[in-house]
PDB file of C-alpha atoms in Angstrom:
ATOM      1  CA  MET A   2      24.237  29.951 -37.563  1.00 83.00           C
ATOM      2  CA  THR A   3      21.159  28.492 -39.317  1.00 82.00           C
ATOM      3  CA  GLY A   4      23.137  25.290 -39.348  1.00 84.00           C
ATOM      4  CA  THR A   5      23.151  25.019 -35.828  1.00 87.00           C
ATOM      5  CA  ILE A   6      19.681  26.002 -34.940  1.00 85.00           C
ATOM      6  CA  ALA A   7      18.556  23.155 -37.718  1.00 85.00           C
ATOM      7  CA  VAL A   8      20.965  20.638 -35.864  1.00 83.00           C
ATOM      8  CA  ILE A   9      19.111  21.673 -32.519  1.00 84.00           C
ATOM      9  CA  MET A  10      15.811  21.472 -33.936  1.00 84.00           C
ATOM     10  CA  VAL A  11      16.316  17.899 -35.636  1.00 84.00           C
ATOM     11  CA  PHE A  12      17.908  16.378 -32.174  1.00 85.00           C
ATOM     12  CA  GLY A  13      15.768  18.544 -29.625  1.00 87.00           C
ATOM     13  CA  ILE A  14      12.305  17.574 -30.894  1.00 87.00           C
ATOM     14  CA  PRO A  15      12.699  13.694 -30.667  1.00 89.00           C
ATOM     15  CA  ILE A  16      14.905  13.929 -27.220  1.00 91.00           C
ATOM     16  CA  THR A  17      11.815  15.819 -25.835  1.00 92.00           C
ATOM     17  CA  ALA A  18       9.333  13.390 -26.918  1.00 93.00           C
ATOM     18  CA  ILE A  19      11.398  10.512 -25.529  1.00 94.00           C
ATOM     19  CA  LEU A  20      12.032  12.156 -22.122  1.00 94.00           C
ATOM     20  CA  THR A  21       8.266  13.356 -21.993  1.00 96.00           C
ATOM     21  CA  THR A  22       7.258   9.536 -22.765  1.00 96.00           C
ATOM     22  CA  HIS A  23       9.605   8.381 -20.174  1.00 97.00           C
ATOM     23  CA  PHE A  24       7.847  10.553 -17.573  1.00 97.00           C
ATOM     24  CA  GLN A  25       4.587   9.454 -18.294  1.00 97.00           C
ATOM     25  CA  LYS A  26       5.274   5.824 -17.810  1.00 98.00           C
ATOM     26  CA  GLN A  27       6.955   6.694 -14.504  1.00 98.00           C
ATOM     27  CA  SER A  28       3.895   8.557 -13.573  1.00 98.00           C
ATOM     28  CA  LYS A  29       1.677   5.540 -14.586  1.00 98.00           C
ATOM     29  CA  ILE A  30       3.828   3.065 -12.631  1.00 98.00           C
ATOM     30  CA  ARG A  31       3.811   5.239  -9.497  1.00 98.00           C
ATOM     31  CA  ALA A  32       0.077   5.390  -9.728  1.00 98.00           C
ATOM     32  CA  SER A  33      -0.033   1.780  -9.941  1.00 98.00           C
ATOM     33  CA  MET A  34       2.492   1.157  -7.261  1.00 98.00           C
ATOM     34  CA  LEU A  35       0.227   3.461  -4.998  1.00 98.00           C
ATOM     35  CA  LYS A  36      -2.941   1.780  -5.756  1.00 98.00           C
ATOM     36  CA  ASP A  37      -1.364  -1.520  -4.774  1.00 98.00           C
ATOM     37  CA  GLU A  38      -0.109  -0.037  -1.700  1.00 98.00           C
ATOM     38  CA  LEU A  39      -3.598   1.202  -0.591  1.00 98.00           C
ATOM     39  CA  GLU A  40      -4.968  -2.032  -1.311  1.00 98.00           C
ATOM     40  CA  LEU A  41      -2.474  -3.368   0.915  1.00 98.00           C
ATOM     41  CA  GLU A  42      -3.291  -1.077   3.436  1.00 98.00           C
ATOM     42  CA  LYS A  43      -6.991  -2.097   3.176  1.00 98.00           C
ATOM     43  CA  LEU A  44      -6.479  -5.749   3.393  1.00 98.00           C
ATOM     44  CA  LYS A  45      -3.893  -5.092   6.722  1.00 98.00           C
ATOM     45  CA  HIS A  46      -6.787  -3.213   8.203  1.00 98.00           C
ATOM     46  CA  ILE A  47      -9.422  -6.093   7.760  1.00 98.00           C
ATOM     47  CA  ASN A  48      -6.859  -8.448   9.078  1.00 98.00           C
ATOM     48  CA  TYR A  49      -6.380  -6.208  12.329  1.00 98.00           C
ATOM     49  CA  LEU A  50     -10.159  -6.038  12.744  1.00 97.00           C
ATOM     50  CA  ALA A  51     -10.255  -9.879  12.366  1.00 97.00           C
ATOM     51  CA  GLU A  52      -7.613 -10.665  14.795  1.00 97.00           C
ATOM     52  CA  THR A  53      -9.024  -8.342  17.484  1.00 97.00           C
ATOM     53  CA  GLU A  54     -12.506  -9.829  17.001  1.00 97.00           C
ATOM     54  CA  LYS A  55     -10.917 -13.115  17.416  1.00 97.00           C
ATOM     55  CA  MET A  56      -8.945 -12.165  20.614  1.00 96.00           C
ATOM     56  CA  LYS A  57     -12.386 -10.516  22.255  1.00 96.00           C
ATOM     57  CA  LEU A  58     -14.068 -13.926  21.482  1.00 95.00           C
ATOM     58  CA  GLU A  59     -11.213 -15.906  23.208  1.00 94.00           C
ATOM     59  CA  LEU A  60     -11.524 -13.452  26.201  1.00 92.00           C
ATOM     60  CA  GLU A  61     -15.391 -13.928  26.457  1.00 91.00           C
ATOM     61  CA  LYS A  62     -14.651 -17.755  26.333  1.00 90.00           C
ATOM     62  CA  ILE A  63     -12.119 -17.548  29.026  1.00 89.00           C
ATOM     63  CA  LYS A  64     -14.017 -15.644  31.217  1.00 88.00           C
ATOM     64  CA  ILE A  65     -17.150 -18.001  30.540  1.00 87.00           C
ATOM     65  CA  GLY A  66     -14.971 -20.993  31.627  1.00 83.00           C
ATOM     66  CA  SER A  67     -13.719 -19.771  34.891  1.00 76.00           C
ATOM     67  CA  PRO A  68     -16.276 -17.209  36.185  1.00 63.00           C
ATOM     68  CA  ASN A  69     -14.900 -16.551  39.544  1.00 64.00           C
ATOM     69  CA  ASP A  70     -10.658 -16.087  40.303  1.00 59.00           C
ATOM     70  CA  GLU A  71     -10.772 -18.878  43.092  1.00 58.00           C
ATOM     71  CA  ILE A  72      -7.830 -20.940  43.306  1.00 57.00           C
ATOM     72  CA  LYS A  73      -8.749 -24.712  43.111  1.00 58.00           C
ATOM     73  CA  PHE A  74      -6.277 -26.720  45.799  1.00 53.00           C
TER      74      PHE A  74
END
């Protein structure tokens, strides 16, 4: 009985330490991925705003270029 408990303690503690380290590394990797995804979403938003502004300017340019909607024959 004592031998069984000793064997469990000898192998159980290192396995627990290995698993804990593994889960900590996974958590760090997930945090890093989340940080990268957040940065990507920020860049997408900035790009969207820039494209929207560009479209507004192009519309204004078209409106200025042809102020009335007359068909020219």
